[in-house]
Tab-separated table of C-alpha atoms and ligand atoms in Angstrom:
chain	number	residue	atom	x	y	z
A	12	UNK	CA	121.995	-54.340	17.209
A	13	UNK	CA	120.620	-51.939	19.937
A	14	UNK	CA	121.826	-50.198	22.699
A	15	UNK	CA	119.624	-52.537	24.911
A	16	UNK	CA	120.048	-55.769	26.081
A	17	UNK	CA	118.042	-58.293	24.211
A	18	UNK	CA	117.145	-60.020	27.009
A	19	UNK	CA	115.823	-57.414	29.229
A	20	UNK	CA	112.704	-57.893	31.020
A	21	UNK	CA	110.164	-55.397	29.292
A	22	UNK	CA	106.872	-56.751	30.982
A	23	UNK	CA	105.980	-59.493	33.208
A	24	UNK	CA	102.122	-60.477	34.665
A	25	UNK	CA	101.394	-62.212	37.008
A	26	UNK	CA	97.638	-63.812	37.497
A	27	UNK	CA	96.428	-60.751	35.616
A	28	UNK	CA	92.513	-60.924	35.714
A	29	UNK	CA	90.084	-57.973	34.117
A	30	UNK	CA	87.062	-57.889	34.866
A	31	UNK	CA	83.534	-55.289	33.501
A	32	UNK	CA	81.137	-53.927	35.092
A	33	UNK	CA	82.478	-54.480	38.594
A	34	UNK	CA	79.514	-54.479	41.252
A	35	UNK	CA	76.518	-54.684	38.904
A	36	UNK	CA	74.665	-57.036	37.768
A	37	UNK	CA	76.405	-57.150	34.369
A	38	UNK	CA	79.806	-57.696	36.285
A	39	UNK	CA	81.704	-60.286	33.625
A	40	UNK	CA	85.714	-61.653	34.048
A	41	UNK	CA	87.081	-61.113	30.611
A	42	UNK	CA	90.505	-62.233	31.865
A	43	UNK	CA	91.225	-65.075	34.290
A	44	UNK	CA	94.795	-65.064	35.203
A	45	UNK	CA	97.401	-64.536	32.980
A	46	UNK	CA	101.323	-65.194	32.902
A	47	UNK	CA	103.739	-64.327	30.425
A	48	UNK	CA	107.176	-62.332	30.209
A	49	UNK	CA	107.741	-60.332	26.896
A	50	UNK	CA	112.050	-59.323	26.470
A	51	UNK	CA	113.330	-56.712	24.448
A	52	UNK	CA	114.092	-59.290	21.798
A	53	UNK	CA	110.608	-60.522	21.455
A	54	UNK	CA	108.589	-60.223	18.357
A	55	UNK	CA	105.166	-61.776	19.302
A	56	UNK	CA	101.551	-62.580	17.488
A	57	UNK	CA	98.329	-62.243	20.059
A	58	UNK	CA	95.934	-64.298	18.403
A	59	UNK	CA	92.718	-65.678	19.891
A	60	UNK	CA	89.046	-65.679	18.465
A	61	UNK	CA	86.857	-62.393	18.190
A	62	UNK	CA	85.788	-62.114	22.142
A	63	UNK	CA	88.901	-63.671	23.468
A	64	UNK	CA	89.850	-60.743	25.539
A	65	UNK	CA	92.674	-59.397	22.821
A	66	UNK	CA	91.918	-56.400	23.131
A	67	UNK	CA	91.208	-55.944	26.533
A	68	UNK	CA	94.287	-57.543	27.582
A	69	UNK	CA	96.182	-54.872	24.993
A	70	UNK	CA	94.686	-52.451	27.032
A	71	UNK	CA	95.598	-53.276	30.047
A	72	UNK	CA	98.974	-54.030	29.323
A	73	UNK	CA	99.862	-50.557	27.851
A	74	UNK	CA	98.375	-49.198	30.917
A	75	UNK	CA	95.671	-47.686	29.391
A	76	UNK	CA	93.046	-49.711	31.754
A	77	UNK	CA	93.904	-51.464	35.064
A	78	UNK	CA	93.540	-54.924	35.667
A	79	UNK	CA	91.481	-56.172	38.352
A	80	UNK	CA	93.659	-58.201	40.357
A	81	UNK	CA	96.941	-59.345	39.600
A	82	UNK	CA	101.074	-58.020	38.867
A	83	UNK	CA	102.008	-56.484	36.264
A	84	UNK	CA	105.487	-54.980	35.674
A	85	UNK	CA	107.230	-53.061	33.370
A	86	UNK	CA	110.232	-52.585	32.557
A	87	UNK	CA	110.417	-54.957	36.369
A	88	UNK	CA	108.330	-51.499	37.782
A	89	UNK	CA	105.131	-52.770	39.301
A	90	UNK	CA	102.750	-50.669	37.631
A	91	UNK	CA	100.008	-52.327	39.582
A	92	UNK	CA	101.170	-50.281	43.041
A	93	UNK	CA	101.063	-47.089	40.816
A	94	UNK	CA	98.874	-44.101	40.954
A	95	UNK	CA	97.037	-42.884	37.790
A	96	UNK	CA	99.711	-39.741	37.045
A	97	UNK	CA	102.806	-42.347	37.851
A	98	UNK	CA	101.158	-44.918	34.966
A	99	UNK	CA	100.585	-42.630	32.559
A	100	UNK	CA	104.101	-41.044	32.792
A	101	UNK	CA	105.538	-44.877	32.315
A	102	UNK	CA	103.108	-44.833	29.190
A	103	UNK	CA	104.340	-41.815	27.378
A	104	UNK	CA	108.011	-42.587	27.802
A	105	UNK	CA	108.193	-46.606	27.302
A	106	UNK	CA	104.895	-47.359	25.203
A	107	UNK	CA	103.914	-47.118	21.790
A	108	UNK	CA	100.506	-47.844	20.833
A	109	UNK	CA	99.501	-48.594	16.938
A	110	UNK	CA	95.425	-49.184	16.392
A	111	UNK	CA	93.732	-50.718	13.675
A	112	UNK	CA	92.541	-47.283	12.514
A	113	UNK	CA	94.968	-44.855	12.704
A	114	UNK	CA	93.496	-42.138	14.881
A	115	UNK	CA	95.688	-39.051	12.916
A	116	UNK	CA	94.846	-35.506	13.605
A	117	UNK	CA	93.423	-34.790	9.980
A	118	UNK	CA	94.022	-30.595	10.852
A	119	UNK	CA	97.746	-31.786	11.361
A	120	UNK	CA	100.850	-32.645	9.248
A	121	UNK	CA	102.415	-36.061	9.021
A	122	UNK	CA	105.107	-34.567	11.060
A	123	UNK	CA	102.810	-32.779	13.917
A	124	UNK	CA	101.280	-36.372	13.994
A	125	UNK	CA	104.317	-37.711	14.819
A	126	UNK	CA	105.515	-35.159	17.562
A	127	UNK	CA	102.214	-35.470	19.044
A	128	UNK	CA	102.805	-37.599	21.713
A	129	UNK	CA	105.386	-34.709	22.871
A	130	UNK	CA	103.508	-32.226	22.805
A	131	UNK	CA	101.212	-33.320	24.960
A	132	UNK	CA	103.537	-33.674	27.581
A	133	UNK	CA	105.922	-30.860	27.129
A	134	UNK	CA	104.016	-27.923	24.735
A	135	UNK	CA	106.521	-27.492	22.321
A	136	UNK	CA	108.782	-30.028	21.091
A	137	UNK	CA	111.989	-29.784	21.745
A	138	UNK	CA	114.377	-29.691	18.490
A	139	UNK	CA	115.372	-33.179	19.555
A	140	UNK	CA	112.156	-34.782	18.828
A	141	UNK	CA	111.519	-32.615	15.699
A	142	UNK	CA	114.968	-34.092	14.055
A	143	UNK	CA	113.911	-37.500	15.509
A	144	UNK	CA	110.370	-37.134	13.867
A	145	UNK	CA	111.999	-35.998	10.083
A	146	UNK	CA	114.383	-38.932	10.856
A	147	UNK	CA	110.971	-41.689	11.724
A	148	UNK	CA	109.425	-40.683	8.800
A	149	UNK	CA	112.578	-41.108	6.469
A	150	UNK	CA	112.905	-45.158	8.016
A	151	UNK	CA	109.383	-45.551	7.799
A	152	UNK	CA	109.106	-44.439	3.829
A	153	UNK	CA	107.885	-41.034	3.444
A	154	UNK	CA	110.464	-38.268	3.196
A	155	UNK	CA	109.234	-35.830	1.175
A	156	UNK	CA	105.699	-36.078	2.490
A	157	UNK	CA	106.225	-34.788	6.085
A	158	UNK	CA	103.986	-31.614	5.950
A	159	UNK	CA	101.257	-33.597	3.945
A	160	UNK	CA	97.936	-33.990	6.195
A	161	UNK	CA	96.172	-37.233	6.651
A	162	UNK	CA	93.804	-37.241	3.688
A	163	UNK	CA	96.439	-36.137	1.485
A	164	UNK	CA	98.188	-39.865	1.946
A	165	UNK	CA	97.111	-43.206	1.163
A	166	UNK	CA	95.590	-45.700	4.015
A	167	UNK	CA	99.227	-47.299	4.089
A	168	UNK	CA	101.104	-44.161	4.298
A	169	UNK	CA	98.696	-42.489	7.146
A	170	UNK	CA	99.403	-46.122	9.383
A	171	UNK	CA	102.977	-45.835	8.963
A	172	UNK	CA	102.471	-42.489	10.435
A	173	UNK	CA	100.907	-44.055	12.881
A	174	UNK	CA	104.040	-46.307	13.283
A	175	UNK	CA	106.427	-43.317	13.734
A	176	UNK	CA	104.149	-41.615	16.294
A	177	UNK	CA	104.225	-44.936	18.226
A	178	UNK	CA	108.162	-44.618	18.266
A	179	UNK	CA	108.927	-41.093	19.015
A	180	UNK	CA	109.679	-41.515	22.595
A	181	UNK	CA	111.741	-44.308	21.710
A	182	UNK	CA	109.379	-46.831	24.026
A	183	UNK	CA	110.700	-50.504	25.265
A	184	UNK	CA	107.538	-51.851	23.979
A	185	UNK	CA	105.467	-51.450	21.033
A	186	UNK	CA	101.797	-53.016	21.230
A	187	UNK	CA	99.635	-52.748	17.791
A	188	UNK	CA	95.553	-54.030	18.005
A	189	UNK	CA	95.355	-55.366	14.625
A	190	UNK	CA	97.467	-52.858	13.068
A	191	UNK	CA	96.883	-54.229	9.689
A	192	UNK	CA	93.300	-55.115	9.837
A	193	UNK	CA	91.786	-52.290	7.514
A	194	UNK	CA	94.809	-52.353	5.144
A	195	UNK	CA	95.377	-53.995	1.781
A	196	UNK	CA	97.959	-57.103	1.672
A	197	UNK	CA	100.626	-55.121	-0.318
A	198	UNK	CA	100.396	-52.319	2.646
A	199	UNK	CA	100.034	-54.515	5.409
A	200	UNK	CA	103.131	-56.698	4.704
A	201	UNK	CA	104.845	-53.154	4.754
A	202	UNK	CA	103.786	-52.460	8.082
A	203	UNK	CA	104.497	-55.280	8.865
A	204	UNK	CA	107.836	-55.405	7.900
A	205	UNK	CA	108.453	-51.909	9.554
A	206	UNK	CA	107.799	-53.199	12.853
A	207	UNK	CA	110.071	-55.913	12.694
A	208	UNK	CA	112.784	-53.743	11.342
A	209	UNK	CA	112.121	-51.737	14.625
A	210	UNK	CA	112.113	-54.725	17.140
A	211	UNK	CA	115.600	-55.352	15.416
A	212	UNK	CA	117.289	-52.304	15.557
A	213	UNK	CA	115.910	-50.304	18.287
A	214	UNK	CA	115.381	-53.086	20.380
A	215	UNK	CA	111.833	-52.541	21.048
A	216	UNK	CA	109.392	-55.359	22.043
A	217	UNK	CA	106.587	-56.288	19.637
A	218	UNK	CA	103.346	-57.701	20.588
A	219	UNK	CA	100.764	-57.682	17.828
A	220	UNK	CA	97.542	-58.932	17.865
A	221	UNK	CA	96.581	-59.888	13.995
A	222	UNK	CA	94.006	-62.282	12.671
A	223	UNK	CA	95.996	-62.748	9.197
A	224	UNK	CA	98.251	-66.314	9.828
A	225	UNK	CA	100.736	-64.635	6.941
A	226	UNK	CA	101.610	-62.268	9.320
A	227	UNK	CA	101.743	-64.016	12.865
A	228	UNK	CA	103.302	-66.934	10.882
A	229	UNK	CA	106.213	-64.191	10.426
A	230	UNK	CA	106.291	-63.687	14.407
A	231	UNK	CA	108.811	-65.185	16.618
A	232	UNK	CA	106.456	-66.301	19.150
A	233	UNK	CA	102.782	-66.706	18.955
A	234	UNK	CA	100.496	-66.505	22.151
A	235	UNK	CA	96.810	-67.725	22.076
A	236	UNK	CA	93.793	-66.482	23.812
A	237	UNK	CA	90.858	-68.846	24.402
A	238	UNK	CA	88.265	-67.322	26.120
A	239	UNK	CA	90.359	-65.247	28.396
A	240	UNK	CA	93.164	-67.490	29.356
A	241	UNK	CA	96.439	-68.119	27.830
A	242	UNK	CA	95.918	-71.332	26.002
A	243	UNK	CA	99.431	-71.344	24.125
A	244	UNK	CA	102.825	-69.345	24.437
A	245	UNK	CA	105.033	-71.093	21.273
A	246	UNK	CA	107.865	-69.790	20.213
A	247	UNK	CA	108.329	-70.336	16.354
A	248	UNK	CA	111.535	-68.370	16.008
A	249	UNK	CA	114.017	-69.621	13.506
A	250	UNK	CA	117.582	-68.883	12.819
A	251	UNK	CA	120.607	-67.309	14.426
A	252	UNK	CA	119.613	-65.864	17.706
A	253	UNK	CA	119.590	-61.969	17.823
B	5	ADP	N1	84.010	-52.082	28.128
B	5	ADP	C1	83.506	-53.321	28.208
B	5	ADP	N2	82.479	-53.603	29.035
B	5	ADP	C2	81.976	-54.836	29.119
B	5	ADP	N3	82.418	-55.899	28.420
B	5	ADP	C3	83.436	-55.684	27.573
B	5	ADP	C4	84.032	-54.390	27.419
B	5	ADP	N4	85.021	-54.489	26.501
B	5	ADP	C5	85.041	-55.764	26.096
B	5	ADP	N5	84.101	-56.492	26.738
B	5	ADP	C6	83.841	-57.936	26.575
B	5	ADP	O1	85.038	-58.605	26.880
B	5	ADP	C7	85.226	-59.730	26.016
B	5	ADP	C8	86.573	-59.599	25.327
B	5	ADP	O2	86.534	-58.490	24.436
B	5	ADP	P1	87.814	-57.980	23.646
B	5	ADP	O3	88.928	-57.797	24.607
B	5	ADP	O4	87.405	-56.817	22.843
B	5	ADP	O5	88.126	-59.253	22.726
B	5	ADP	P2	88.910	-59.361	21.342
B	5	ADP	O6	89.758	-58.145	21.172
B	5	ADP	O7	89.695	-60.632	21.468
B	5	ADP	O8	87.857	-59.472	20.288
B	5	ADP	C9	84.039	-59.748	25.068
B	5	ADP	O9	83.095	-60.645	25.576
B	5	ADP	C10	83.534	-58.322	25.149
B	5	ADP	O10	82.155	-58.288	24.914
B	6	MG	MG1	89.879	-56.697	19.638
């Protein structure tokens, strides 16, 4: 069990709408209003046909885009009053972003890949982050390999380095954009299984968008996108409550 309380409010929108192209003549709504609160306990699928607005809405919910109109909090801070500096700040100390390809620094170690995120914000880590980065990449399978680079691990060991860079600021939410897409089914249930183990024991929240019904079938709570609006929030969670 965490530190946190499971049933802390990590991100709540309200009538979120995105739209393209604002003022031209391509000018398109990709998002139409969406409502949903996400916990600390909450382990959920995004699912939703190619164009749905998965992506987009992953975007804007780990405040790397801004919706168009619309609330959206985190951690109950309304991130939609906030200026550019003030959002990414929020970003680099409560999210953690994994992508379906892993985007490593292939000059870097497995271990400067995980203190990345850090060093961007400070220069040097501090000797905090360095333990906590050894410490990521023992729970996430690959002590031994830290000072390995990218192409000196397999596609499954470079995204579980994504995984650990996602978690070295210890963020309240984790969002992954088909994290599993370009991996085989023996790696991807791995993956898989790593970020449950971390929405269990660091208490982070989990929203995943996947097109594989093995894995969302494993989520606690599976919300649909049709054509940019929320066409189902169900929650599928079995067993003792957390
Ligand atoms: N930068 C962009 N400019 C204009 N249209 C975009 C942009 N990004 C995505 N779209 C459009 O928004 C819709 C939703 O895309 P996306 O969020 O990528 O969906 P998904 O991830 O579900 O496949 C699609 O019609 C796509 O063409
Ligand atoms: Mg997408």
């Amino acid at each position: 069990m965490s530190e946190h309380d499971s049933e802390q409010e990590v991100l709540r929108l309200e009538g979120l709408r995105k739209s393209y192209n604002i003022g031209k003549p391509t000018e398109v709504e990709v998002l139409h209003g969406i409502d949903f609160l996400l916990r600390r306990r909450d382990f959920a699928a995004l699912v939703g046909a190619s164009g749905s607005g998965k992506s987009t809405l992953l975007n804007v919910l780990g405040l790397l885009d801004r919706p168009t109109a619309g609330k959206l909090y985190l951690l109950g801070k309304p991130t939609h009053e906030m200026d550019d500096a003030q959002r990414t700040a929020l970003r680099g100390s409560e999210i953690g972003f994994v992508f379906q390809f892993h985007h490593l620094i292939q000059a870097f170690s497995a271990l400067e890949n995980v203190l990345m995120p850090m060093m961007v914000i400070g220069g040097r880590p501090a000797p905090k982050y360095v333990d906590r980065a050894y410490e990521l990449l023992e729970q996430v399978g690959l002590r031994g390999l830290e000072q390995r680079r990218p192409d000196q691990l397999s596609g499954g060991q470079q995204q579980r380095v994504a995984v650990a860079r996602a978690l070295i600021a210890r963020p309240a939410l984790l969002l992954a954009d088909e994290p599993t897409g370009n991996l085989d089914s023996k790696s991807a249930a791995e993956v898989f299984e790593l970020f449950r183990k971390f929405n269990r024991e660091f208490g982070c929240a989990v929203l995943l968008v996947t097109h594989d019904p093995r894995l969302s079938d494993q989520c606690d709570r599976t919300l649909t996108l049709v054509d940019g609006n929320l066409q189902s929030d169900v929650r599928t969670e079995i067993g003792p409550a957390r």
